[in-house]
C-alpha cells in the first residue's frame, strides 16, 4: 500500500517538474493507474518514458507497496492537446 503523496514524492525526486495523478483501481492502494506529466519525457519514446517512472518507483515496487501499474506518461505540451 502506498499513498498518493508518497508516490508523488518518489516521482518528483527523479522528475522535479512532474504533475502526478493516481487512481486506486482496486481499493487496496497497490493496483494503480498513474499519469505523469513532465518535460523530462521530451524526445523519449513510450518505453523510455515508462522506464523512467519504473526507476523512480523502484523501492515501492520491490517491497510490494505497488503490485500493478497502469502508466500514462506525457510531456506538458502533449497533456494540453
PDB file of N, CA and C in Angstrom, residues 5-64:
ATOM      1  N   UNK A   5       0.671  10.858  -1.865  1.00  0.00           N
ATOM      2  CA  UNK A   5       1.766  11.764  -1.507  1.00  0.00           C
ATOM      3  C   UNK A   5       3.117  11.063  -1.578  1.00  0.00           C
ATOM      4  N   UNK A   6       3.191   9.847  -1.080  1.00  0.00           N
ATOM      5  CA  UNK A   6       4.444   9.100  -1.110  1.00  0.00           C
ATOM      6  C   UNK A   6       4.841   8.767  -2.546  1.00  0.00           C
ATOM      7  N   UNK A   7       3.886   8.305  -3.348  1.00  0.00           N
ATOM      8  CA  UNK A   7       4.144   8.004  -4.744  1.00  0.00           C
ATOM      9  C   UNK A   7       4.637   9.256  -5.471  1.00  0.00           C
ATOM     10  N   UNK A   8       3.985  10.373  -5.239  1.00  0.00           N
ATOM     11  CA  UNK A   8       4.370  11.636  -5.863  1.00  0.00           C
ATOM     12  C   UNK A   8       5.785  12.033  -5.450  1.00  0.00           C
ATOM     13  N   UNK A   9       6.122  11.850  -4.180  1.00  0.00           N
ATOM     14  CA  UNK A   9       7.479  12.171  -3.710  1.00  0.00           C
ATOM     15  C   UNK A   9       8.536  11.355  -4.452  1.00  0.00           C
ATOM     16  N   UNK A  10       8.304  10.062  -4.618  1.00  0.00           N
ATOM     17  CA  UNK A  10       9.248   9.220  -5.347  1.00  0.00           C
ATOM     18  C   UNK A  10       9.446   9.735  -6.773  1.00  0.00           C
ATOM     19  N   UNK A  11       8.357  10.059  -7.441  1.00  0.00           N
ATOM     20  CA  UNK A  11       8.442  10.510  -8.828  1.00  0.00           C
ATOM     21  C   UNK A  11       9.112  11.881  -8.918  1.00  0.00           C
ATOM     22  N   UNK A  12       8.773  12.774  -8.004  1.00  0.00           N
ATOM     23  CA  UNK A  12       9.346  14.123  -8.045  1.00  0.00           C
ATOM     24  C   UNK A  12      10.844  14.138  -7.737  1.00  0.00           C
ATOM     25  N   UNK A  13      11.340  13.148  -7.033  1.00  0.00           N
ATOM     26  CA  UNK A  13      12.790  13.061  -6.819  1.00  0.00           C
ATOM     27  C   UNK A  13      13.511  12.872  -8.153  1.00  0.00           C
ATOM     28  N   UNK A  14      12.907  12.118  -9.054  1.00  0.00           N
ATOM     29  CA  UNK A  14      13.506  11.861 -10.359  1.00  0.00           C
ATOM     30  C   UNK A  14      13.113  12.907 -11.398  1.00  0.00           C
ATOM     31  N   UNK A  15      11.915  13.461 -11.231  1.00  0.00           N
ATOM     32  CA  UNK A  15      11.373  14.432 -12.198  1.00  0.00           C
ATOM     33  C   UNK A  15      10.735  15.589 -11.421  1.00  0.00           C
ATOM     34  N   UNK A  16      11.525  16.564 -11.006  1.00  0.00           N
ATOM     35  CA  UNK A  16      11.014  17.627 -10.136  1.00  0.00           C
ATOM     36  C   UNK A  16       9.824  18.404 -10.696  1.00  0.00           C
ATOM     37  N   UNK A  17       9.688  18.479 -12.020  1.00  0.00           N
ATOM     38  CA  UNK A  17       8.581  19.249 -12.604  1.00  0.00           C
ATOM     39  C   UNK A  17       7.313  18.417 -12.789  1.00  0.00           C
ATOM     40  N   UNK A  18       7.324  17.169 -12.356  1.00  0.00           N
ATOM     41  CA  UNK A  18       6.223  16.243 -12.638  1.00  0.00           C
ATOM     42  C   UNK A  18       4.921  16.640 -11.949  1.00  0.00           C
ATOM     43  N   UNK A  19       3.835  16.480 -12.703  1.00  0.00           N
ATOM     44  CA  UNK A  19       2.481  16.530 -12.150  1.00  0.00           C
ATOM     45  C   UNK A  19       2.000  15.081 -12.162  1.00  0.00           C
ATOM     46  N   UNK A  20       1.542  14.605 -11.011  1.00  0.00           N
ATOM     47  CA  UNK A  20       1.203  13.192 -10.854  1.00  0.00           C
ATOM     48  C   UNK A  20      -0.269  13.043 -10.491  1.00  0.00           C
ATOM     49  N   UNK A  21      -0.950  12.166 -11.223  1.00  0.00           N
ATOM     50  CA  UNK A  21      -2.334  11.806 -10.917  1.00  0.00           C
ATOM     51  C   UNK A  21      -2.347  10.308 -10.655  1.00  0.00           C
ATOM     52  N   UNK A  22      -3.011   9.904  -9.574  1.00  0.00           N
ATOM     53  CA  UNK A  22      -3.055   8.486  -9.210  1.00  0.00           C
ATOM     54  C   UNK A  22      -4.488   8.062  -8.943  1.00  0.00           C
ATOM     55  N   UNK A  23      -4.868   6.923  -9.496  1.00  0.00           N
ATOM     56  CA  UNK A  23      -6.183   6.334  -9.229  1.00  0.00           C
ATOM     57  C   UNK A  23      -5.948   4.936  -8.668  1.00  0.00           C
ATOM     58  N   UNK A  24      -6.587   4.639  -7.548  1.00  0.00           N
ATOM     59  CA  UNK A  24      -6.538   3.308  -6.936  1.00  0.00           C
ATOM     60  C   UNK A  24      -7.574   2.449  -7.658  1.00  0.00           C
ATOM     61  N   UNK A  25      -7.134   1.456  -8.409  1.00  0.00           N
ATOM     62  CA  UNK A  25      -8.031   0.666  -9.249  1.00  0.00           C
ATOM     63  C   UNK A  25      -8.820  -0.398  -8.504  1.00  0.00           C
ATOM     64  N   UNK A  26      -8.348  -0.833  -7.321  1.00  0.00           N
ATOM     65  CA  UNK A  26      -8.999  -1.953  -6.650  1.00  0.00           C
ATOM     66  C   UNK A  26      -9.435  -1.654  -5.220  1.00  0.00           C
ATOM     67  N   UNK A  27      -9.080  -0.482  -4.711  1.00  0.00           N
ATOM     68  CA  UNK A  27      -9.400  -0.172  -3.318  1.00  0.00           C
ATOM     69  C   UNK A  27      -8.353  -0.664  -2.334  1.00  0.00           C
ATOM     70  N   UNK A  28      -7.270  -1.251  -2.843  1.00  0.00           N
ATOM     71  CA  UNK A  28      -6.215  -1.780  -1.971  1.00  0.00           C
ATOM     72  C   UNK A  28      -4.955  -0.914  -1.975  1.00  0.00           C
ATOM     73  N   UNK A  29      -4.943   0.142  -2.785  1.00  0.00           N
ATOM     74  CA  UNK A  29      -3.823   1.078  -2.894  1.00  0.00           C
ATOM     75  C   UNK A  29      -2.524   0.409  -3.349  1.00  0.00           C
ATOM     76  N   UNK A  30      -2.638  -0.700  -4.073  1.00  0.00           N
ATOM     77  CA  UNK A  30      -1.433  -1.308  -4.640  1.00  0.00           C
ATOM     78  C   UNK A  30      -1.586  -1.658  -6.128  1.00  0.00           C
ATOM     79  N   UNK A  31      -2.790  -1.467  -6.678  1.00  0.00           N
ATOM     80  CA  UNK A  31      -3.047  -1.597  -8.115  1.00  0.00           C
ATOM     81  C   UNK A  31      -3.431  -0.196  -8.579  1.00  0.00           C
ATOM     82  N   UNK A  32      -2.510   0.464  -9.273  1.00  0.00           N
ATOM     83  CA  UNK A  32      -2.652   1.891  -9.505  1.00  0.00           C
ATOM     84  C   UNK A  32      -2.652   2.252 -10.984  1.00  0.00           C
ATOM     85  N   UNK A  33      -3.424   3.278 -11.294  1.00  0.00           N
ATOM     86  CA  UNK A  33      -3.383   3.926 -12.597  1.00  0.00           C
ATOM     87  C   UNK A  33      -2.727   5.278 -12.348  1.00  0.00           C
ATOM     88  N   UNK A  34      -1.585   5.511 -12.984  1.00  0.00           N
ATOM     89  CA  UNK A  34      -0.794   6.705 -12.707  1.00  0.00           C
ATOM     90  C   UNK A  34      -0.528   7.461 -14.006  1.00  0.00           C
ATOM     91  N   UNK A  35      -0.779   8.779 -13.968  1.00  0.00           N
ATOM     92  CA  UNK A  35      -0.396   9.643 -15.076  1.00  0.00           C
ATOM     93  C   UNK A  35       0.672  10.591 -14.577  1.00  0.00           C
ATOM     94  N   UNK A  36       1.768  10.663 -15.327  1.00  0.00           N
ATOM     95  CA  UNK A  36       2.862  11.577 -15.005  1.00  0.00           C
ATOM     96  C   UNK A  36       3.034  12.516 -16.188  1.00  0.00           C
ATOM     97  N   UNK A  37       2.994  13.809 -15.898  1.00  0.00           N
ATOM     98  CA  UNK A  37       3.214  14.829 -16.918  1.00  0.00           C
ATOM     99  C   UNK A  37       4.509  15.546 -16.553  1.00  0.00           C
ATOM    100  N   UNK A  38       5.491  15.469 -17.452  1.00  0.00           N
ATOM    101  CA  UNK A  38       6.803  16.055 -17.184  1.00  0.00           C
ATOM    102  C   UNK A  38       7.525  16.325 -18.495  1.00  0.00           C
ATOM    103  N   UNK A  39       8.245  17.423 -18.555  1.00  0.00           N
ATOM    104  CA  UNK A  39       9.048  17.705 -19.733  1.00  0.00           C
ATOM    105  C   UNK A  39      10.301  16.839 -19.811  1.00  0.00           C
ATOM    106  N   UNK A  40      10.586  16.053 -18.771  1.00  0.00           N
ATOM    107  CA  UNK A  40      11.678  15.076 -18.820  1.00  0.00           C
ATOM    108  C   UNK A  40      11.421  14.073 -19.951  1.00  0.00           C
ATOM    109  N   UNK A  41      10.164  13.877 -20.316  1.00  0.00           N
ATOM    110  CA  UNK A  41       9.803  12.913 -21.355  1.00  0.00           C
ATOM    111  C   UNK A  41      10.040  13.438 -22.774  1.00  0.00           C
ATOM    112  N   UNK A  42      10.351  14.713 -22.899  1.00  0.00           N
ATOM    113  CA  UNK A  42      10.552  15.322 -24.220  1.00  0.00           C
ATOM    114  C   UNK A  42      11.584  14.523 -25.023  1.00  0.00           C
ATOM    115  N   UNK A  43      11.204  14.104 -26.235  1.00  0.00           N
ATOM    116  CA  UNK A  43      12.105  13.384 -27.122  1.00  0.00           C
ATOM    117  C   UNK A  43      12.293  11.910 -26.797  1.00  0.00           C
ATOM    118  N   UNK A  44      11.575  11.409 -25.790  1.00  0.00           N
ATOM    119  CA  UNK A  44      11.710   9.999 -25.400  1.00  0.00           C
ATOM    120  C   UNK A  44      10.505   9.208 -25.910  1.00  0.00           C
ATOM    121  N   UNK A  45      10.752   7.960 -26.298  1.00  0.00           N
ATOM    122  CA  UNK A  45       9.653   7.106 -26.742  1.00  0.00           C
ATOM    123  C   UNK A  45       8.911   6.550 -25.521  1.00  0.00           C
ATOM    124  N   UNK A  46       7.816   5.862 -25.783  1.00  0.00           N
ATOM    125  CA  UNK A  46       6.960   5.353 -24.707  1.00  0.00           C
ATOM    126  C   UNK A  46       7.708   4.428 -23.754  1.00  0.00           C
ATOM    127  N   UNK A  47       8.501   3.514 -24.300  1.00  0.00           N
ATOM    128  CA  UNK A  47       9.235   2.574 -23.458  1.00  0.00           C
ATOM    129  C   UNK A  47      10.216   3.301 -22.530  1.00  0.00           C
ATOM    130  N   UNK A  48      10.938   4.272 -23.059  1.00  0.00           N
ATOM    131  CA  UNK A  48      11.874   5.028 -22.227  1.00  0.00           C
ATOM    132  C   UNK A  48      11.156   5.851 -21.163  1.00  0.00           C
ATOM    133  N   UNK A  49      10.011   6.381 -21.492  1.00  0.00           N
ATOM    134  CA  UNK A  49       9.212   7.137 -20.517  1.00  0.00           C
ATOM    135  C   UNK A  49       8.790   6.222 -19.363  1.00  0.00           C
ATOM    136  N   UNK A  50       8.304   5.049 -19.711  1.00  0.00           N
ATOM    137  CA  UNK A  50       7.871   4.106 -18.672  1.00  0.00           C
ATOM    138  C   UNK A  50       9.054   3.644 -17.825  1.00  0.00           C
ATOM    139  N   UNK A  51      10.196   3.445 -18.464  1.00  0.00           N
ATOM    140  CA  UNK A  51      11.395   3.059 -17.705  1.00  0.00           C
ATOM    141  C   UNK A  51      11.748   4.112 -16.657  1.00  0.00           C
ATOM    142  N   UNK A  52      11.651   5.378 -17.024  1.00  0.00           N
ATOM    143  CA  UNK A  52      11.953   6.451 -16.073  1.00  0.00           C
ATOM    144  C   UNK A  52      11.025   6.389 -14.856  1.00  0.00           C
ATOM    145  N   UNK A  53       9.759   6.112 -15.101  1.00  0.00           N
ATOM    146  CA  UNK A  53       8.802   6.026 -13.991  1.00  0.00           C
ATOM    147  C   UNK A  53       9.095   4.791 -13.139  1.00  0.00           C
ATOM    148  N   UNK A  54       9.337   3.658 -13.787  1.00  0.00           N
ATOM    149  CA  UNK A  54       9.661   2.438 -13.030  1.00  0.00           C
ATOM    150  C   UNK A  54      10.930   2.620 -12.204  1.00  0.00           C
ATOM    151  N   UNK A  55      11.928   3.310 -12.751  1.00  0.00           N
ATOM    152  CA  UNK A  55      13.152   3.581 -11.982  1.00  0.00           C
ATOM    153  C   UNK A  55      12.844   4.444 -10.764  1.00  0.00           C
ATOM    154  N   UNK A  56      11.999   5.458 -10.947  1.00  0.00           N
ATOM    155  CA  UNK A  56      11.641   6.337  -9.835  1.00  0.00           C
ATOM    156  C   UNK A  56      10.891   5.575  -8.741  1.00  0.00           C
ATOM    157  N   UNK A  57      10.120   4.562  -9.140  1.00  0.00           N
ATOM    158  CA  UNK A  57       9.296   3.806  -8.187  1.00  0.00           C
ATOM    159  C   UNK A  57       9.917   2.453  -7.828  1.00  0.00           C
ATOM    160  N   UNK A  58      11.198   2.315  -8.031  1.00  0.00           N
ATOM    161  CA  UNK A  58      11.885   1.046  -7.799  1.00  0.00           C
ATOM    162  C   UNK A  58      11.655   0.492  -6.389  1.00  0.00           C
ATOM    163  N   UNK A  59      11.852   1.307  -5.371  1.00  0.00           N
ATOM    164  CA  UNK A  59      11.721   0.821  -3.982  1.00  0.00           C
ATOM    165  C   UNK A  59      10.313   0.312  -3.666  1.00  0.00           C
ATOM    166  N   UNK A  60       9.243   1.089  -3.926  1.00  0.00           N
ATOM    167  CA  UNK A  60       7.913   0.561  -3.592  1.00  0.00           C
ATOM    168  C   UNK A  60       7.474  -0.598  -4.475  1.00  0.00           C
ATOM    169  N   UNK A  61       8.051  -0.726  -5.669  1.00  0.00           N
ATOM    170  CA  UNK A  61       7.756  -1.898  -6.494  1.00  0.00           C
ATOM    171  C   UNK A  61       8.437  -3.138  -5.917  1.00  0.00           C
ATOM    172  N   UNK A  62       9.674  -2.986  -5.483  1.00  0.00           N
ATOM    173  CA  UNK A  62      10.411  -4.129  -4.939  1.00  0.00           C
ATOM    174  C   UNK A  62       9.875  -4.586  -3.589  1.00  0.00           C
ATOM    175  N   UNK A  63       9.442  -3.646  -2.752  1.00  0.00           N
ATOM    176  CA  UNK A  63       8.983  -4.053  -1.414  1.00  0.00           C
ATOM    177  C   UNK A  63       7.495  -4.410  -1.371  1.00  0.00           C
ATOM    178  N   UNK A  64       6.809  -4.331  -2.518  1.00  0.00           N
ATOM    179  CA  UNK A  64       5.426  -4.786  -2.601  1.00  0.00           C
ATOM    180  C   UNK A  64       4.366  -3.744  -2.319  1.00  0.00           C
TER     181      UNK A  64
END
